[in-house]
XYZ file of C-alpha atoms in Angstrom:
534
model
C 16.160 30.651 -10.342
C 18.565 30.829 -7.408
C 15.621 29.810 -5.046
C 14.605 27.158 -7.635
C 18.050 25.507 -7.530
C 18.272 25.564 -3.827
C 14.612 24.016 -3.530
C 15.814 21.120 -6.004
C 18.716 20.271 -3.601
C 17.178 20.688 -0.169
C 13.620 19.911 -1.028
C 14.083 16.122 -0.972
C 15.848 16.422 2.410
C 12.767 18.308 3.885
C 10.528 15.545 2.160
C 12.676 12.808 3.920
C 12.012 14.259 7.311
C 8.317 14.745 6.555
C 8.156 11.086 5.642
C 9.049 10.007 8.977
C 6.311 11.914 10.559
C 2.630 10.676 10.915
C 0.640 11.488 8.123
C -2.059 14.206 8.544
C -5.501 12.473 9.082
C -6.892 13.815 5.711
C -3.984 12.459 3.834
C -3.598 8.820 5.254
C -5.798 7.150 2.396
C -6.477 3.548 2.993
C -3.421 2.922 5.172
C -0.221 4.635 6.479
C 1.799 2.733 4.140
C -0.159 4.064 1.118
C 0.092 7.502 2.519
C 3.914 7.498 2.800
C 4.361 5.933 -0.667
C 2.022 8.809 -2.223
C 4.074 11.301 -0.227
C 7.314 10.066 -2.036
C 5.668 10.470 -5.342
C 4.462 13.948 -4.629
C 7.861 15.098 -3.421
C 9.926 13.446 -6.206
C 7.202 14.768 -8.693
C 7.588 18.414 -7.342
C 11.347 18.216 -7.689
C 10.983 16.997 -11.148
C 8.661 19.820 -12.070
C 11.138 22.278 -10.482
C 14.119 20.729 -12.510
C 11.896 21.141 -15.705
C 11.105 24.631 -14.929
C 14.828 25.431 -14.150
C 15.624 23.729 -17.463
C 13.055 25.952 -19.336
C 14.213 29.084 -17.641
C 17.817 28.157 -18.317
C 19.552 30.827 -20.692
C 20.345 28.360 -23.583
C 22.317 31.137 -25.566
C 24.854 30.892 -22.817
C 25.025 27.362 -21.749
C 28.792 27.859 -20.733
C 27.788 30.381 -18.145
C 26.996 29.274 -14.412
C 23.490 30.134 -13.808
C 21.044 30.070 -10.921
C 24.049 30.762 -8.629
C 24.051 30.954 -5.091
C 27.424 31.803 -3.148
C 27.442 32.145 0.574
C 30.247 31.982 3.113
C 29.917 28.814 5.210
C 33.128 27.990 6.872
C 35.321 31.461 6.618
C 38.449 30.031 8.149
C 38.922 27.529 5.345
C 36.953 29.777 2.770
C 34.513 27.084 2.220
C 31.231 28.418 0.637
C 27.737 27.114 0.061
C 28.135 27.663 -3.843
C 25.553 26.298 -6.120
C 25.071 26.719 -9.834
C 24.337 24.909 -13.163
C 25.541 25.125 -16.575
C 25.128 22.940 -19.856
C 27.234 20.127 -18.265
C 25.247 19.637 -15.004
C 21.719 20.633 -16.147
C 21.080 17.418 -18.048
C 22.272 15.324 -15.099
C 19.995 17.266 -12.754
C 16.981 16.677 -14.922
C 17.981 12.924 -15.478
C 18.279 12.525 -11.632
C 14.855 14.007 -10.983
C 13.374 12.002 -13.601
C 14.555 8.736 -12.471
C 14.081 9.229 -9.042
C 10.406 10.294 -9.756
C 9.914 7.185 -11.888
C 11.262 4.998 -9.159
C 8.921 6.405 -6.621
C 5.935 6.126 -9.021
C 6.803 2.358 -9.560
C 7.345 1.683 -5.924
C 3.916 3.097 -5.197
C 2.253 0.326 -7.089
C 5.131 -2.277 -6.529
C 6.828 -1.706 -3.301
C 10.006 -3.906 -2.653
C 9.571 -6.511 0.082
C 11.261 -5.293 3.413
C 10.694 -3.078 6.284
C 8.153 -0.216 6.661
C 7.734 2.080 3.567
C 8.505 4.958 5.667
C 12.305 4.166 5.817
C 12.160 3.112 2.136
C 10.933 6.563 1.157
C 12.954 8.667 3.457
C 16.169 7.034 2.057
C 14.919 7.329 -1.553
C 14.629 11.213 -0.862
C 18.010 11.491 0.795
C 19.579 9.610 -2.221
C 17.785 12.002 -4.412
C 19.057 15.112 -2.498
C 22.806 13.913 -2.428
C 22.823 13.099 -6.233
C 21.280 16.512 -7.047
C 23.590 18.373 -4.726
C 26.703 16.529 -6.428
C 25.754 18.000 -9.686
C 24.722 21.419 -8.394
C 27.583 22.370 -5.968
C 30.755 24.430 -6.934
C 32.730 23.844 -3.871
C 35.156 20.979 -3.471
C 34.391 20.367 0.203
C 30.646 20.414 -0.736
C 31.254 18.121 -3.570
C 32.778 15.709 -1.209
C 30.083 15.718 1.309
C 27.290 15.423 -1.278
C 29.370 12.631 -2.893
C 29.448 10.746 0.414
C 25.867 11.601 1.249
C 24.342 9.000 -1.215
C 26.262 5.991 0.302
C 24.349 5.260 3.393
C 20.792 5.394 1.934
C 22.063 3.092 -0.900
C 23.550 0.752 1.551
C 20.295 0.191 3.395
C 18.246 0.165 0.047
C 20.460 -2.995 -0.839
C 20.794 -4.551 2.651
C 17.174 -4.053 3.736
C 15.033 -3.978 0.554
C 17.255 -6.088 -1.751
C 16.619 -9.503 -3.014
C 17.283 -12.563 -0.807
C 20.006 -13.855 -3.068
C 23.404 -12.473 -3.335
C 26.396 -13.725 -5.181
C 28.814 -13.395 -2.241
C 26.567 -14.603 0.579
C 23.359 -12.448 0.571
C 22.423 -8.999 0.130
C 24.145 -7.769 3.371
C 27.306 -8.935 1.910
C 26.804 -7.154 -1.392
C 25.722 -3.934 0.583
C 29.019 -3.919 2.711
C 31.069 -4.546 -0.422
C 29.548 -1.629 -2.072
C 30.115 0.655 1.032
C 33.576 -0.507 1.859
C 34.840 0.096 -1.822
C 33.287 3.360 -2.133
C 34.330 4.568 1.307
C 38.026 3.654 0.705
C 37.980 5.331 -2.533
C 36.388 8.277 -1.049
C 39.101 8.709 1.650
C 41.780 8.900 -0.927
C 39.717 11.382 -3.051
C 39.428 13.623 -0.030
C 43.133 13.818 0.269
C 43.369 14.891 -3.144
C 40.580 17.545 -2.857
C 42.320 18.998 0.167
C 45.692 19.064 -1.473
C 44.231 21.225 -4.308
C 42.280 23.491 -2.068
C 45.161 24.063 0.430
C 47.792 24.642 -2.220
C 45.423 26.790 -4.466
C 44.188 28.681 -1.452
C 40.436 28.164 -2.395
C 38.082 25.419 -2.729
C 35.813 27.210 -5.093
C 35.497 24.955 -8.351
C 34.936 28.017 -10.763
C 37.802 29.881 -9.632
C 40.009 26.762 -9.772
C 38.791 26.078 -13.118
C 39.359 29.563 -14.336
C 42.879 29.247 -13.097
C 43.262 26.109 -14.945
C 46.155 24.603 -12.853
C 48.417 27.648 -13.130
C 48.504 27.902 -9.348
C 49.326 24.189 -8.833
C 52.779 22.737 -9.336
C 53.044 19.806 -11.675
C 53.988 17.466 -8.698
C 50.761 18.653 -6.887
C 48.428 17.940 -10.014
C 49.845 14.521 -10.507
C 49.361 13.648 -6.756
C 45.868 15.211 -6.945
C 44.854 13.519 -10.190
C 45.867 10.105 -8.935
C 44.140 10.390 -5.492
C 40.961 12.106 -6.773
C 40.858 9.930 -9.910
C 40.996 6.720 -7.582
C 38.022 7.736 -5.626
C 36.011 8.613 -8.817
C 37.043 5.509 -10.673
C 35.584 3.323 -7.934
C 32.121 5.056 -8.173
C 32.233 5.066 -12.143
C 33.330 1.992 -11.941
C 36.516 1.519 -13.894
C 37.958 -1.759 -14.228
C 39.615 -3.209 -12.208
C 37.899 -1.296 -9.403
C 34.362 -2.585 -10.395
C 33.940 -5.710 -8.673
C 31.405 -4.246 -6.231
C 29.064 -3.362 -8.916
C 27.785 -6.800 -10.008
C 26.964 -7.973 -6.478
C 25.307 -4.661 -5.770
C 23.079 -4.940 -8.650
C 22.161 -8.595 -8.349
C 21.157 -8.026 -4.484
C 19.380 -4.474 -5.023
C 15.649 -3.920 -5.476
C 14.669 -2.983 -9.092
C 14.491 0.836 -8.132
C 17.821 0.495 -6.330
C 19.300 -0.922 -9.436
C 17.813 1.698 -11.492
C 18.985 4.518 -9.528
C 22.688 2.902 -8.956
C 23.008 2.396 -12.610
C 21.149 5.578 -14.054
C 22.517 8.231 -11.383
C 25.245 6.976 -8.914
C 27.450 5.844 -11.568
C 27.411 9.236 -13.305
C 28.679 11.077 -10.212
C 32.088 9.508 -10.741
C 32.346 10.551 -14.284
C 31.096 14.057 -13.739
C 33.850 14.543 -11.219
C 36.429 13.782 -13.742
C 34.900 16.258 -16.099
C 34.101 19.056 -13.490
C 37.245 18.607 -11.334
C 40.287 16.891 -12.897
C 40.040 18.153 -16.398
C 39.954 21.930 -15.774
C 41.633 22.130 -12.444
C 44.599 19.901 -12.998
C 45.235 19.763 -16.792
C 48.926 18.835 -16.571
C 48.422 15.989 -14.150
C 45.473 14.697 -16.396
C 47.567 14.871 -19.517
C 50.214 12.502 -17.763
C 47.630 9.971 -16.772
C 45.228 10.167 -19.657
C 46.766 7.340 -21.703
C 46.527 4.917 -18.659
C 42.945 6.152 -18.084
C 42.137 5.296 -21.681
C 43.850 1.851 -21.372
C 41.909 0.860 -18.351
C 38.864 2.243 -20.171
C 39.200 0.023 -23.196
C 40.161 -3.015 -21.063
C 36.935 -2.443 -19.306
C 35.080 -2.208 -22.454
C 36.383 -5.739 -23.594
C 36.317 -7.296 -20.082
C 32.641 -6.205 -19.502
C 31.584 -7.504 -22.824
C 33.416 -10.889 -22.356
C 31.816 -11.274 -18.944
C 28.455 -10.699 -20.469
C 29.087 -13.202 -23.264
C 30.172 -15.769 -20.662
C 26.819 -15.096 -18.612
C 24.608 -15.312 -21.684
C 26.030 -18.660 -22.675
C 23.677 -21.436 -22.508
C 24.218 -23.587 -19.266
C 26.248 -20.731 -17.587
C 23.568 -20.140 -15.045
C 23.911 -16.288 -15.732
C 21.773 -13.850 -13.788
C 20.275 -11.334 -16.162
C 20.715 -8.342 -13.597
C 24.255 -9.337 -13.222
C 24.851 -9.476 -16.932
C 23.324 -5.751 -17.280
C 25.714 -4.722 -14.434
C 28.797 -5.994 -16.245
C 27.567 -4.387 -19.358
C 27.701 -0.976 -17.550
C 31.392 -1.587 -16.921
C 31.881 -1.709 -20.583
C 29.457 1.412 -21.326
C 31.364 3.539 -18.708
C 34.539 2.524 -20.303
C 33.406 4.635 -23.344
C 32.717 7.381 -21.204
C 36.203 7.190 -19.511
C 37.763 6.949 -22.983
C 36.100 9.977 -24.202
C 37.198 11.961 -21.126
C 40.779 10.726 -21.448
C 41.002 12.073 -25.028
C 40.964 15.646 -23.504
C 39.160 16.883 -26.597
C 35.799 18.672 -26.927
C 34.667 15.793 -29.217
C 35.623 13.229 -26.765
C 34.250 14.972 -23.524
C 31.010 15.758 -25.322
C 30.738 12.116 -26.274
C 31.395 11.248 -22.643
C 28.615 13.491 -21.321
C 26.218 12.236 -23.949
C 26.906 8.566 -23.225
C 26.453 9.349 -19.536
C 22.803 10.561 -20.133
C 22.141 7.774 -22.702
C 23.262 4.916 -20.369
C 21.032 6.543 -17.418
C 18.123 6.228 -19.710
C 18.720 2.928 -21.422
C 20.077 1.025 -18.557
C 17.525 2.440 -16.222
C 14.936 0.980 -18.563
C 16.690 -2.230 -18.757
C 16.704 -2.687 -14.963
C 13.158 -1.807 -14.928
C 12.227 -4.486 -17.536
C 14.358 -7.057 -15.929
C 12.798 -6.538 -12.560
C 9.397 -7.040 -14.181
C 10.456 -10.321 -15.760
C 11.871 -11.550 -12.471
C 8.637 -10.535 -10.606
C 6.578 -12.606 -13.193
C 8.988 -15.593 -13.216
C 10.414 -15.602 -9.771
C 13.950 -15.568 -11.314
C 16.252 -13.625 -13.491
C 18.418 -16.621 -14.171
C 18.925 -16.776 -18.101
C 18.807 -20.672 -18.262
C 15.509 -20.583 -16.273
C 13.981 -17.864 -18.543
C 15.282 -19.630 -21.836
C 14.766 -23.168 -20.783
C 12.097 -25.517 -20.269
C 9.810 -22.993 -18.538
C 9.639 -21.273 -22.128
C 10.112 -17.500 -21.628
C 9.297 -16.651 -25.298
C 8.395 -13.166 -24.193
C 7.033 -12.320 -27.750
C 4.432 -15.091 -27.449
C 3.706 -14.744 -23.752
C 4.045 -11.018 -23.003
C 4.506 -9.402 -26.386
C 4.692 -5.818 -25.102
C 7.343 -6.618 -22.368
C 9.426 -8.702 -24.842
C 9.244 -5.749 -27.617
C 10.362 -3.272 -24.660
C 13.123 -5.540 -23.699
C 14.312 -5.989 -27.342
C 13.926 -2.077 -27.885
C 16.293 -1.456 -24.779
C 18.816 -4.113 -25.645
C 19.198 -2.577 -29.209
C 19.446 0.906 -27.738
C 22.028 -0.419 -25.434
C 24.070 -1.925 -28.156
C 24.304 1.441 -30.054
C 21.927 1.115 -32.812
C 21.993 4.252 -34.947
C 18.972 6.449 -34.375
C 18.843 5.798 -30.609
C 20.668 7.559 -27.898
C 23.157 4.784 -27.134
C 24.889 5.503 -30.587
C 26.096 9.024 -30.357
C 28.110 9.019 -27.119
C 30.166 5.839 -28.092
C 30.745 7.383 -31.517
C 31.965 10.564 -30.403
C 34.246 9.082 -27.919
C 35.959 6.996 -30.545
C 36.297 10.087 -32.660
C 37.866 11.901 -29.914
C 40.422 8.973 -29.688
C 40.971 9.117 -33.438
C 42.594 12.754 -32.946
C 43.388 13.128 -29.160
C 44.476 16.546 -27.431
C 47.780 17.855 -28.104
C 50.632 16.167 -26.061
C 48.889 12.754 -26.129
C 50.240 9.869 -28.105
C 48.032 9.609 -31.225
C 49.140 5.917 -32.161
C 48.336 4.775 -28.666
C 44.908 6.492 -28.847
C 44.244 4.975 -32.349
C 44.829 1.553 -30.828
C 42.453 2.303 -27.965
C 39.838 3.441 -30.715
C 40.250 0.138 -32.587
C 40.082 -1.926 -29.389
C 36.781 -0.041 -28.398
C 35.429 -0.472 -31.811
C 35.881 -4.332 -31.440
C 34.021 -3.915 -28.019
C 30.946 -2.630 -29.743
C 30.818 -5.800 -31.791
C 31.011 -7.916 -28.638
C 28.342 -5.585 -26.978
C 26.096 -6.338 -29.945
C 26.713 -9.995 -29.575
C 25.900 -10.595 -26.067
C 22.790 -8.344 -26.146
C 21.401 -10.114 -29.302
C 21.991 -13.531 -27.547
C 20.045 -12.317 -24.597
C 17.147 -11.206 -26.895
C 17.089 -14.286 -28.703
C 17.073 -16.469 -25.596
C 14.723 -14.603 -23.420
C 12.203 -13.025 -26.030
C 12.439 -16.172 -28.499
C 13.119 -18.877 -26.117
C 11.713 -22.295 -26.327
C 7.952 -22.395 -25.704
C 6.748 -25.071 -23.341
C 4.948 -28.102 -24.360
C 1.973 -29.614 -22.684
C 2.568 -33.158 -21.245
C 0.282 -35.563 -23.040
C -2.380 -37.501 -21.331
C -1.902 -41.327 -21.058
C -3.171 -42.883 -24.335
C -3.780 -39.483 -25.993
C -2.034 -38.868 -29.325
C 1.022 -36.697 -29.338
C 0.423 -33.178 -30.110
C 2.549 -30.203 -31.330
C 3.594 -27.220 -29.077
C 0.635 -25.677 -27.340
C -0.049 -22.011 -27.321
C 2.206 -20.679 -24.571
C 0.572 -19.709 -21.255
C -0.013 -16.113 -20.916
C 0.770 -14.000 -17.937
C 0.376 -10.357 -16.960
C 1.704 -8.119 -19.878
C 2.969 -4.598 -19.259
C 0.497 -2.915 -16.781
C -0.594 0.751 -16.720
C 1.786 1.811 -13.926
C 4.572 0.184 -15.601
C 3.701 2.068 -19.025
C 3.720 5.181 -16.911
C 7.100 4.463 -15.463
C 8.911 3.302 -18.657
C 7.396 5.346 -21.541
C 9.391 8.475 -20.662
C 12.623 6.605 -20.856
C 11.636 5.166 -24.125
C 10.589 8.466 -25.543
C 13.692 10.225 -24.482
C 15.923 7.537 -25.827
C 14.397 7.835 -29.209
C 14.364 11.752 -29.045
C 17.952 11.829 -28.040
C 18.964 9.405 -30.702
C 17.098 11.346 -33.421
C 18.029 14.928 -32.270
C 21.340 14.772 -30.525
C 21.587 18.478 -30.667
C 19.097 18.868 -27.866
C 22.169 17.547 -25.429
C 25.306 18.565 -27.463
C 23.881 22.077 -27.974
C 24.076 22.348 -24.157
C 27.274 20.600 -23.415
C 29.530 21.852 -26.268
C 29.823 25.588 -25.238
C 30.442 24.498 -21.629
C 33.057 22.020 -22.533
C 34.797 24.306 -24.756
C 35.042 26.701 -21.971
C 36.112 24.052 -19.495
C 38.901 22.897 -21.715
C 40.163 26.596 -22.523
C 40.664 27.310 -18.971
C 37.241 29.141 -18.187
C 37.468 31.266 -21.350
C 34.451 31.299 -23.552
C-alpha cells in the first residue's frame, strides 16, 4: 500500500518525462503524435487502476486512520519530511483526480485540442495530475505548498497554448496570465501563513499539528495564520470576490482543461480548508467562520444571478462562461458547510466537492462537444436561427446535457443534492461558539440560491435542447411549407460515450447511495474536529 500510494503520486511525473522522449519503434503506431497520445492514455489508465486498487485495499473499518503512510526525513534542519498517507477525506479526491485525468487523456486521444505538438500537451497533463494527486496525499505543510504550486505552470500552458482562440479579456494569453497571477499572489500569502504555523509549532507535520489541535499556537498566531492561508485557499476555491480569474480561464481553456480545472483544481482550495485550517487553527477558524459563511452565500447568489444574466435571450452569453459562474455558486455551498465547523456541514462540503467534480466535469465535456459541432458556445447562436434543438438534432447529446443540468441543480436522487442539503443542515445548527441566528440567515439565503440555480439551468436546457428549429427557405413560386425536419449532425460518438459514461454512472450511484462517500468521510471528519481523537 505504501508503494502503491508513492507510485500514484510519482508515476505521472515519470510518465511526463517519458512522453518527451522518442517513442520506441514498435510503439510508434501510425505517427509519433498517435504514439504520445496513446502513452498519455496508458499512464493515466495505470494510475487510475492503482488508485482503484488502493481504494479496494483501504481499511474501510478505520477510515479515520491514516493508511499507506510513508514518512522519510527530507530537510532535517527544518524537520520537513516526505510524509504521505490517505484517510477517508483524501481517498475519494485521489480516485476522482485519477478518473478525470484518465477520461481527459482518453478524450484527447480521439479529439486532440488544436495547438502545438501533442508531446508537450501530454507531458503537461501528467505533471498536472501528479501535482493534484500529491496535494491530496502529502501530510507535510511544505510539501503541500509545493504540490499546490506544481499545478499552476501546466495549467497556464494548457490555457495559453491549447486554449480557444477567443478570450473575454483579449485572448487566451490574457486569461492564462490572469489565472496564474491571481493564484500566485494568493499562494505567496498562504506560504507566509504555513511558515508561521510550522515555525511556532516546531513542526510542519500535518498529522501532529492536527492532533495538537491548536493548543501549541496562541490565538493571535491562529488568527493571522487563518487569514493568510485562507486567502490563498480562497483564490483557488474560488470564493467571491476572488473568483474573477475563473470565468476567463474556463472560457479560454480547451475542453479537457476546463474539466480538470473545475473537477480537480478547485477542490485543492476547499481540501486545504478541511485538512489544514479546521484542525490546526480551530480558534482562529471560529473567529473567521461567520465571515467565510457570509462570503460563501454572497457567492451563491452572485454566481446564480450572473448565470441568469448570461442565460437571458439577447445577452450573448457563452455557455462555458455560464458554467464557470455556476461553479462559484456551487463552491459557495462547500465553503458554507466548512464554515459551520460541524460534522454534518463538513461532510456535506466534502460530498459536494466530489459531486461538483463529477457533474461539472461532465457539463464541460458536453459543452465542448456542442461547441465543436456548432463552432460556438454562444447561447443566442445555439438557441437562435441556427436552431440548436438538440433533442431533435442530436437526442443523446441533448439528453445528456439535460441530465447534467438537473444533476447540477440538485435534483434528489442525483449526487448534487446531498452535499448542498447537508451544508444547509450544518448551517441550521452550527458549532458551539458560532451565532445561530447568523447561520440561520445564511441557510435561508443559500436555500434561495438553490431556486436561482434551478431557474438558470432550466432556462439553458429549454433554450439549447428545445430551441427553435430552422426553417428551410422556400423556393421562388413554391408554396409556403411548415418547419422542415431539423438537419441532423453527429450525435454522441463511441469515444465520447466511453469518456462520459463513468461520470453519469457515478453521479447516479452517489445520489442513490450517499453512504458510499459519507461512510468514508464521516469518521475522518469526526476525528478531525475532535482534535485527532477518534
